[in-house]
Coordinates of C-alpha atoms in Angstrom, one line a residue:
X14 CA 18.9 -16.9 -11.4
X15 CA 19.5 -16.3 -7.7
X16 CA 16.8 -14.5 -6.0
X17 CA 18.1 -14.4 -2.5
X18 CA 16.2 -12.0 -0.3
X19 CA 14.4 -8.8 -1.4
X20 CA 15.2 -7.3 -4.8
X21 CA 16.7 -3.9 -5.4
X22 CA 19.3 -4.2 -2.6
X23 CA 20.5 -1.0 -0.9
X24 CA 23.2 0.6 -3.0
X25 CA 26.7 0.1 -1.6
X26 CA 29.3 2.7 -2.3
X27 CA 32.4 1.4 -4.1
X28 CA 35.0 0.9 -1.4
X29 CA 38.4 -0.5 -0.6
X30 CA 37.2 -1.8 2.7
X31 CA 36.8 -5.5 1.8
X32 CA 40.3 -6.8 1.5
X33 CA 40.9 -10.5 1.2
X34 CA 42.4 -10.5 4.7
X35 CA 39.3 -8.7 6.2
X36 CA 37.0 -11.2 4.5
X37 CA 39.0 -14.1 6.0
X38 CA 38.9 -12.5 9.4
X39 CA 35.2 -11.9 9.3
X40 CA 34.6 -15.6 8.3
X41 CA 37.0 -17.1 10.8
X42 CA 34.3 -18.9 12.8
X43 CA 32.6 -20.3 9.8
X44 CA 35.3 -21.0 7.2
X45 CA 36.5 -24.4 6.1
X46 CA 38.9 -23.2 3.4
X47 CA 40.2 -19.6 2.8
X48 CA 42.2 -18.6 -0.3
X49 CA 45.4 -16.6 0.1
X50 CA 44.4 -13.5 -1.9
X51 CA 45.4 -9.8 -1.8
X52 CA 42.4 -8.8 -3.9
X53 CA 40.2 -5.9 -2.8
X54 CA 36.4 -6.4 -3.3
X55 CA 34.2 -3.5 -4.1
X56 CA 31.3 -4.7 -2.0
X57 CA 29.2 -7.8 -1.1
X58 CA 26.5 -9.2 -3.4
X59 CA 23.9 -11.9 -3.1
X60 CA 21.8 -11.6 -6.2
X61 CA 23.1 -12.5 -9.7
X62 CA 20.6 -10.0 -11.2
X63 CA 22.6 -7.1 -9.8
X64 CA 26.4 -7.6 -9.2
X65 CA 28.6 -4.5 -9.2
X66 CA 31.9 -5.4 -10.8
X67 CA 34.5 -6.5 -8.4
X68 CA 32.0 -7.7 -5.7
X69 CA 32.4 -10.7 -3.4
X70 CA 29.4 -12.9 -4.2
X71 CA 27.8 -14.9 -1.3
X72 CA 25.9 -18.0 -2.7
X73 CA 22.8 -18.3 -0.6
X74 CA 20.5 -21.3 -0.6
X75 CA 16.8 -21.1 0.1
X76 CA 13.7 -23.3 -0.2
X77 CA 13.2 -22.5 -3.9
X78 CA 16.7 -21.5 -5.1
X79 CA 20.4 -22.3 -4.7
X80 CA 22.8 -19.7 -5.9
X81 CA 25.5 -22.3 -6.2
X82 CA 23.9 -23.2 -9.5
X83 CA 24.5 -19.7 -10.9
X84 CA 28.1 -19.1 -9.9
X85 CA 29.3 -18.9 -13.5
X86 CA 26.7 -16.2 -14.2
X87 CA 27.9 -14.4 -11.1
X88 CA 31.5 -14.4 -12.3
X89 CA 30.4 -13.4 -15.8
X90 CA 28.5 -10.4 -14.4
X91 CA 31.5 -9.2 -12.4
X92 CA 31.9 -11.2 -9.2
X93 CA 35.6 -11.1 -8.3
X94 CA 35.3 -13.7 -5.4
X95 CA 32.9 -16.3 -4.1
X96 CA 31.6 -17.4 -0.7
X97 CA 30.2 -20.9 -1.0
X98 CA 29.3 -23.9 1.2
X99 CA 30.2 -26.6 -1.3
X100 CA 33.8 -27.9 -1.6
X101 CA 33.3 -29.0 -5.3
X102 CA 33.1 -25.5 -6.7
X103 CA 35.6 -24.8 -9.5
X104 CA 36.1 -21.1 -10.1
X105 CA 37.8 -19.5 -13.0
X106 CA 41.5 -18.7 -12.5
X107 CA 42.0 -15.6 -10.3
X108 CA 38.6 -15.8 -8.7
X109 CA 39.2 -16.8 -5.0
X110 CA 36.7 -19.1 -3.3
X111 CA 35.9 -18.9 0.4
X112 CA 34.4 -22.2 1.6
X113 CA 32.2 -21.9 4.7
X114 CA 29.8 -24.2 6.6
X115 CA 26.7 -22.0 6.1
X116 CA 26.6 -19.1 3.6
X117 CA 23.7 -17.3 5.3
X118 CA 25.6 -17.4 8.6
X119 CA 28.6 -16.2 6.7
X120 CA 26.6 -13.2 5.3
X121 CA 25.7 -12.2 8.9
X122 CA 29.4 -12.6 10.0
X123 CA 30.5 -10.3 7.2
X124 CA 27.8 -7.7 8.2
X125 CA 28.7 -7.8 11.9
X126 CA 32.4 -7.3 10.9
X127 CA 31.4 -4.2 8.9
X128 CA 29.2 -2.9 11.7
X129 CA 32.1 -3.2 14.2
X130 CA 34.6 -1.6 11.9
X131 CA 32.3 1.3 11.3
X132 CA 31.8 1.7 15.0
X133 CA 29.0 4.2 15.1
X134 CA 25.7 4.0 17.1
X135 CA 23.0 1.6 16.0
X136 CA 19.3 1.8 16.8
X137 CA 17.5 -1.6 16.3
X138 CA 13.7 -1.3 15.6
X139 CA 11.6 -4.4 16.2
X140 CA 8.0 -5.3 17.3
X141 CA 4.8 -6.7 15.9
X142 CA 3.4 -3.5 14.4
X143 CA 4.7 -0.1 13.5
X144 CA 8.4 -1.0 12.7
X145 CA 8.6 0.8 9.4
X146 CA 6.7 3.9 10.5
X147 CA 8.8 4.1 13.7
X148 CA 12.0 3.7 11.7
X149 CA 11.0 6.6 9.5
X150 CA 10.1 8.7 12.5
X151 CA 13.5 7.9 13.9
X152 CA 15.2 8.8 10.6
X153 CA 13.4 12.1 10.6
X154 CA 13.9 13.0 14.3
X155 CA 17.6 12.1 14.4
X156 CA 18.3 13.5 10.9
X157 CA 18.1 17.1 12.1
X158 CA 21.4 16.8 13.9
X159 CA 23.0 13.5 12.7
X160 CA 23.8 11.7 9.4
X161 CA 21.4 8.8 9.5
X162 CA 21.6 5.5 7.6
X163 CA 18.4 3.5 7.7
X164 CA 16.7 0.4 6.4
X165 CA 15.1 0.8 3.0
X166 CA 12.0 -1.1 2.0
X167 CA 11.5 -4.5 3.5
X168 CA 15.2 -5.3 4.1
X169 CA 14.6 -6.4 7.7
X170 CA 15.4 -10.2 7.6
X171 CA 18.6 -12.3 7.7
X172 CA 19.4 -11.3 4.2
X173 CA 18.1 -7.7 4.1
X174 CA 19.7 -6.6 7.4
X175 CA 23.3 -7.6 6.3
X176 CA 22.7 -5.8 2.9
X177 CA 21.6 -2.7 4.8
X178 CA 24.8 -2.9 7.0
X179 CA 27.0 -3.4 3.9
X180 CA 25.6 -0.1 2.5
X181 CA 26.7 1.8 5.7
X182 CA 28.6 4.9 4.6
X183 CA 31.7 5.8 6.6
X184 CA 30.3 9.3 7.2
X185 CA 27.1 8.1 8.9
X186 CA 26.7 9.0 12.6
X187 CA 23.9 6.6 13.4
X188 CA 22.2 3.6 11.7
X189 CA 18.5 2.8 12.2
X190 CA 18.0 -0.9 11.4
X191 CA 14.6 -2.5 11.2
X192 CA 14.5 -6.2 12.4
X193 CA 11.6 -8.5 11.5
X194 CA 10.8 -12.0 12.4
X195 CA 8.4 -14.9 11.5
X196 CA 10.4 -17.7 13.0
X197 CA 11.5 -18.3 16.6
X198 CA 15.1 -17.3 17.1
X199 CA 15.4 -14.9 14.2
X200 CA 15.5 -11.8 16.3
X201 CA 18.3 -13.2 18.5
X202 CA 20.3 -13.9 15.3
X203 CA 19.6 -10.4 13.9
X204 CA 20.6 -8.8 17.2
X205 CA 23.9 -10.7 17.1
X206 CA 24.6 -9.2 13.7
X207 CA 23.4 -5.7 14.3
X208 CA 24.7 -5.3 17.9
X209 CA 22.4 -2.4 18.6
X210 CA 23.2 0.2 21.2
X211 CA 19.5 1.0 21.6
X212 CA 16.7 -1.4 20.8
X213 CA 13.2 -0.1 20.3
X214 CA 10.2 -2.4 20.7
X215 CA 7.2 -0.8 19.0
X216 CA 4.4 -3.1 20.2
X217 CA 3.5 -6.7 20.9
X218 CA 0.5 -8.2 19.2
X219 CA -0.6 -11.5 17.7
X220 CA 1.6 -12.1 14.6
X221 CA 3.1 -15.2 12.9
X222 CA 1.4 -17.5 15.5
X223 CA 2.1 -20.5 13.3
X224 CA 5.7 -20.1 14.5
X225 CA 5.3 -18.4 17.9
X226 CA 2.3 -20.3 19.2
X227 CA 0.7 -17.5 21.2
X228 CA 1.3 -13.8 22.2
X229 CA 3.6 -15.0 25.0
X230 CA 5.8 -16.5 22.3
X231 CA 5.7 -13.2 20.3
X232 CA 6.8 -11.3 23.4
X233 CA 9.6 -13.8 24.1
X234 CA 10.9 -13.5 20.5
X235 CA 10.8 -9.7 20.5
X236 CA 12.5 -9.4 23.9
X237 CA 15.5 -11.3 22.4
X238 CA 16.2 -8.0 20.6
X239 CA 17.1 -6.2 23.9
X240 CA 19.4 -8.8 25.5
X241 CA 22.7 -7.1 26.3
X242 CA 21.9 -3.7 24.8
X243 CA 22.7 -0.5 26.6
X244 CA 19.1 0.9 26.4
X245 CA 15.7 -0.6 25.5
X246 CA 13.0 1.9 24.6
X247 CA 9.5 0.3 25.1
X248 CA 5.9 1.3 24.8
X249 CA 4.4 2.5 28.1
X250 CA 1.0 1.3 27.0
X251 CA 2.2 -2.3 27.2
X252 CA 3.9 -2.5 30.7
X253 CA 4.6 -6.2 30.2
X254 CA 7.2 -5.2 27.5
X255 CA 9.1 -3.0 30.0
X256 CA 8.9 -5.7 32.7
X257 CA 10.3 -8.3 30.3
X258 CA 13.1 -5.9 29.2
X259 CA 14.3 -5.2 32.7
X260 CA 17.3 -7.5 33.4
X261 CA 17.9 -8.0 29.8
X262 CA 18.9 -4.5 28.8
X263 CA 21.2 -2.3 31.0
X264 CA 18.6 0.6 31.0
X265 CA 14.9 0.6 30.1
X266 CA 13.0 3.7 29.0
X267 CA 9.3 3.7 28.5
X268 CA 7.5 6.2 26.3
X269 CA 3.8 6.9 25.7
X270 CA 1.2 9.5 25.0
X271 CA -0.2 9.5 28.6
X272 CA 2.2 7.5 30.7
X273 CA 5.9 6.5 30.8
X274 CA 9.3 7.9 31.5
X275 CA 8.7 10.2 28.6
X276 CA 5.1 11.2 27.8
X277 CA 3.0 14.0 26.4
X278 CA 1.5 16.7 28.5
X279 CA -1.3 17.1 26.0
X280 CA -2.3 15.3 22.8
X281 CA -5.1 15.1 20.3
X282 CA -6.3 13.8 17.0
X283 CA -7.9 16.0 14.3
X284 CA -11.0 15.0 12.2
X285 CA -8.6 14.0 9.3
X286 CA -6.8 11.5 11.6
X287 CA -3.7 13.6 12.0
X288 CA -2.5 13.9 15.6
X289 CA -0.4 16.2 17.7
X290 CA 1.5 16.0 20.9
X291 CA 3.0 18.5 23.3
X292 CA 6.2 17.2 24.8
X293 CA 8.4 19.2 27.1
X294 CA 6.7 22.4 25.9
X295 CA 7.3 21.5 22.2
X296 CA 4.5 20.8 19.7
X297 CA 5.0 17.6 17.7
X298 CA 2.9 16.9 14.6
X299 CA 3.7 13.6 12.8
X300 CA 2.3 13.4 9.3
X301 CA 1.4 9.7 9.9
X302 CA -2.2 9.3 11.0
X303 CA -3.8 7.6 14.0
X304 CA -3.2 7.4 17.7
X305 CA -0.9 4.4 17.2
X306 CA 1.5 6.7 15.2
X307 CA 1.4 9.2 18.1
X308 CA 2.7 6.3 20.3
X309 CA 5.3 5.5 17.7
X310 CA 6.4 9.2 17.6
X311 CA 6.9 9.1 21.4
X312 CA 9.2 6.2 21.0
X313 CA 11.2 8.1 18.4
X314 CA 11.4 11.2 20.7
X315 CA 12.6 9.0 23.5
X316 CA 15.5 7.8 21.4
X317 CA 16.3 11.3 20.3
X318 CA 16.5 12.4 23.9
X319 CA 18.8 9.5 24.7
X320 CA 21.1 10.7 21.9
X321 CA 21.0 14.3 23.0
X322 CA 18.9 15.7 20.2
X323 CA 16.9 18.8 21.4
X324 CA 13.2 18.2 21.4
X325 CA 12.5 21.1 19.1
X326 CA 14.9 19.7 16.5
X327 CA 13.4 16.2 16.8
X328 CA 9.9 17.7 16.4
X329 CA 10.9 19.7 13.3
X330 CA 12.3 16.5 11.7
X331 CA 9.2 14.4 12.5
X332 CA 7.0 17.1 10.9
X333 CA 8.8 16.4 7.6
X334 CA 9.0 12.6 7.8
X335 CA 8.2 10.6 4.7
X336 CA 5.1 8.3 5.2
X337 CA 5.7 4.8 4.0
X338 CA 3.3 3.7 1.1
X339 CA 0.1 1.7 1.9
X340 CA 0.5 2.4 5.6
X341 CA -2.4 4.6 6.6
X342 CA -2.1 6.4 3.2
X343 CA -4.8 9.0 3.3
X344 CA -6.2 10.2 -0.1
X345 CA -9.0 12.6 -0.8
X346 CA -10.9 11.4 -3.9
X347 CA -13.5 14.1 -4.5
X348 CA -16.0 14.0 -1.6
X349 CA -14.8 10.5 -0.6
X350 CA -11.7 9.5 1.4
X351 CA -9.6 6.4 0.9
X352 CA -7.4 5.1 3.7
X353 CA -5.1 2.6 2.1
X354 CA -3.5 0.6 4.9
X355 CA -3.2 -2.6 2.9
X356 CA 0.5 -3.3 3.3
X357 CA 0.0 -6.0 6.0
X358 CA -2.3 -7.0 8.8
X359 CA -2.4 -8.7 12.1
X360 CA -5.0 -8.3 14.9
X361 CA -3.2 -5.4 16.5
X362 CA -2.7 -3.4 13.4
X363 CA -6.3 -3.9 12.2
X364 CA -7.6 -2.7 15.6
X365 CA -5.5 0.4 15.2
X366 CA -6.8 1.0 11.7
X367 CA -10.4 0.5 12.8
X368 CA -9.8 3.0 15.7
X369 CA -8.6 5.6 13.2
X370 CA -11.6 5.0 10.9
X371 CA -14.0 5.3 13.7
X372 CA -12.5 8.6 14.9
X373 CA -11.7 10.2 11.6
X374 CA -14.9 9.3 9.8
X375 CA -17.4 10.5 12.3
X376 CA -20.4 12.1 10.7
X377 CA -19.8 10.3 7.4
X378 CA -20.4 6.8 6.1
X379 CA -17.5 4.7 7.4
X380 CA -16.6 1.6 5.4
X381 CA -14.1 -1.0 6.5
X382 CA -12.9 -3.4 3.8
X383 CA -11.0 -6.2 5.6
X384 CA -9.0 -9.1 4.1
X385 CA -7.5 -12.2 5.7
X386 CA -4.8 -11.9 8.4
X387 CA -2.3 -14.6 7.6
X388 CA 0.1 -16.8 9.6
X389 CA -2.1 -17.0 12.7
X390 CA -2.1 -20.8 13.0
X391 CA -4.7 -22.5 15.1
X392 CA -5.8 -19.1 16.5
X393 CA -6.9 -17.8 13.0
X394 CA -10.7 -18.4 13.4
X395 CA -10.9 -16.8 16.9
X396 CA -8.8 -13.8 16.0
X397 CA -10.7 -13.1 12.8
X398 CA -14.0 -13.3 14.7
X399 CA -12.6 -11.0 17.5
X400 CA -11.5 -8.4 14.9
X401 CA -14.8 -8.6 13.1
X402 CA -16.6 -8.0 16.4
X403 CA -14.3 -5.0 17.1
X404 CA -15.3 -3.5 13.7
X405 CA -19.0 -3.8 14.5
X406 CA -18.6 -2.5 18.0
X407 CA -17.0 0.7 16.7
X408 CA -20.3 1.5 15.0
X409 CA -18.8 1.4 11.5
X410 CA -21.6 1.7 9.0
X411 CA -20.4 -1.0 6.5
X412 CA -17.9 -3.8 7.3
X413 CA -17.0 -5.7 4.2
X414 CA -14.8 -8.8 4.2
X415 CA -13.1 -11.3 1.9
X416 CA -11.3 -14.6 2.7
X417 CA -11.2 -15.5 6.3
X418 CA -12.7 -12.2 7.3
X419 CA -15.7 -12.9 5.2
X420 CA -16.2 -16.2 7.0
X421 CA -16.0 -14.5 10.4
X422 CA -18.5 -11.8 9.4
X423 CA -20.9 -14.5 8.1
X424 CA -20.8 -16.1 11.5
X425 CA -21.4 -13.1 13.6
X426 CA -22.8 -10.4 11.2
X427 CA -25.9 -8.7 12.5
X428 CA -29.2 -8.8 10.6
X429 CA -29.1 -5.0 10.1
X430 CA -27.3 -5.2 6.7
X431 CA -24.1 -3.7 7.9
X432 CA -21.9 -6.5 6.6
X433 CA -20.9 -7.5 3.1
X434 CA -19.0 -10.7 2.3
X435 CA -17.6 -12.1 -0.9
X436 CA -15.2 -14.8 -2.0
X437 CA -12.9 -12.4 -3.8
X438 CA -12.3 -8.7 -4.3
X439 CA -14.1 -8.7 -7.7
X440 CA -17.4 -9.9 -6.2
X441 CA -16.8 -7.7 -3.1
X442 CA -16.6 -4.5 -5.2
X443 CA -19.7 -5.5 -7.2
X444 CA -21.6 -5.8 -3.9
X445 CA -20.1 -2.8 -2.2
X446 CA -20.2 -0.1 -4.9
X447 CA -24.0 0.4 -5.0
X448 CA -24.1 0.9 -1.3
X449 CA -21.4 3.6 -1.0
X450 CA -22.2 7.2 -0.2
X451 CA -20.4 9.8 -2.3
X452 CA -18.6 11.1 0.9
X453 CA -17.7 7.6 2.3
X454 CA -14.5 7.1 4.2
X455 CA -13.2 3.8 3.0
X456 CA -10.5 1.8 4.8
X457 CA -8.5 -1.0 3.1
X458 CA -6.8 -3.3 5.6
X459 CA -5.5 -6.9 5.0
X460 CA -2.4 -9.0 4.8
X461 CA -0.3 -8.8 1.7
X462 CA -1.8 -12.0 0.4
X463 CA -5.2 -10.3 0.2
X464 CA -3.8 -7.6 -2.1
X465 CA -6.7 -5.2 -1.3
X466 CA -4.8 -2.4 -3.1
X467 CA -6.4 -3.9 -6.2
X468 CA -9.6 -2.0 -5.1
X469 CA -7.8 1.4 -5.5
X470 CA -8.4 1.8 -9.2
X471 CA -12.2 1.1 -9.1
X472 CA -12.7 3.2 -6.0
X473 CA -10.8 6.0 -7.7
X474 CA -12.9 5.7 -10.8
X475 CA -16.1 5.6 -8.7
X476 CA -15.1 8.7 -6.8
X477 CA -14.2 10.5 -10.1
X478 CA -17.7 9.8 -11.3
X479 CA -19.1 11.6 -8.2
X480 CA -19.7 8.5 -6.3
X481 CA -22.7 7.6 -8.4
X482 CA -23.7 4.4 -10.1
X483 CA -22.7 0.8 -9.4
X484 CA -19.8 -1.4 -10.2
X485 CA -20.5 -1.3 -13.9
X486 CA -17.8 0.7 -15.7
X487 CA -16.2 1.7 -12.4
X488 CA -12.8 0.4 -13.5
X489 CA -10.9 -2.5 -14.9
X490 CA -11.3 -6.0 -13.9
X491 CA -9.6 -6.8 -10.6
X492 CA -8.6 -10.3 -11.7
X493 CA -4.8 -10.9 -11.4
X494 CA -2.5 -13.8 -10.8
X495 CA -2.7 -15.5 -7.4
X496 CA -1.3 -13.3 -4.7
X497 CA 1.6 -14.5 -2.6
X498 CA 0.7 -15.9 0.7
X499 CA 3.3 -14.0 2.8
X500 CA 2.1 -11.9 5.7

């Protein structure tokens, strides 16, 4: 079975757009052999698990799969045409085969063709942290006046972005496309597919350093997303981003809570972590918590202003935005509070989460449960140590760690008993549960490989019991198959 890219691809409406002639035109730079066909394809597919009848199937090849091995399955499930990179493919009669040099590149070519034919405005969202939250803020802010098509889930790579563009409905006014990277050059390739009118860089922080080397490499990679665009919207809190964008984008707009071309006249954060802004006389209240999400909201407001959306309309949309799961997900469990921010982690996002915990948990027992931050290369030990030091400097009452974060805490942990370390989450919960106060504010933050969300059931059970007792009977075993190592 082909498993190219993320599962549950964005739904494409049945269409008559993809004629054989348009497919041939889209693939003209990559094609080695093009059939003469007048077929009309209903859409583009990359996964044999879900092929709408009449689709054109693009056979991708990855490190652990090769969809060329499943072409018969693809045709049996409804593929009406194939895009392949092997000349020895024999398809059933009536199934045209487009032979190209590289099927992943061909997928991008098809997506760019669709983007150009649609012709609407595209907002590209990139950066080390906050992409998904900013994308949802944009969807909400623009959606008050415009029909918005936006990235769903984690479809932000060289497979997911094309699938998002294929799902573009003709009636959409604007597309908000999230673009991610873990390899040098990936953002430049995505920008060439998406051709954004406005590119938003949310932040620059240490991420995927195995590929980028250092934070200067991260900045260089993300700045590739603004090359040639009409407008770059950048965080005013990181002036180096704006400096790097000038000369690459035709116009640069900075936005921030206290500085920038667009900034708040007043702002604040409530005890529950929810913040508010006053911008151009309009109150803005994002439902996403933390100061970092106020900064993300300012980026969304800057884009809305560029597109002519009145501030009051943008603010009303933002107030109703949907908050992505496991990204500062705040849940009251009896007297205790759980902040589930376990979707991913790099040093920048962990610092932001610790800042939220330190602010919102004042007067109560604050507990930071931290997992490993992955893909940091040779900088991993130093960055885990620096983040552990940040947690302790915030005055957080308990700092618990597993994996690389446990090793860092063991090296620097004070002798006052504020740190807890364990080899895995089972042992961590056993050590942590007896020390929790019934009204504790508990933060979960780690890379996906740490899977700290496994602590949610025992924390919920502990809270339901009034925050009393120890790990015994507090919930099911946390043991599970090995977690994936992706960031």
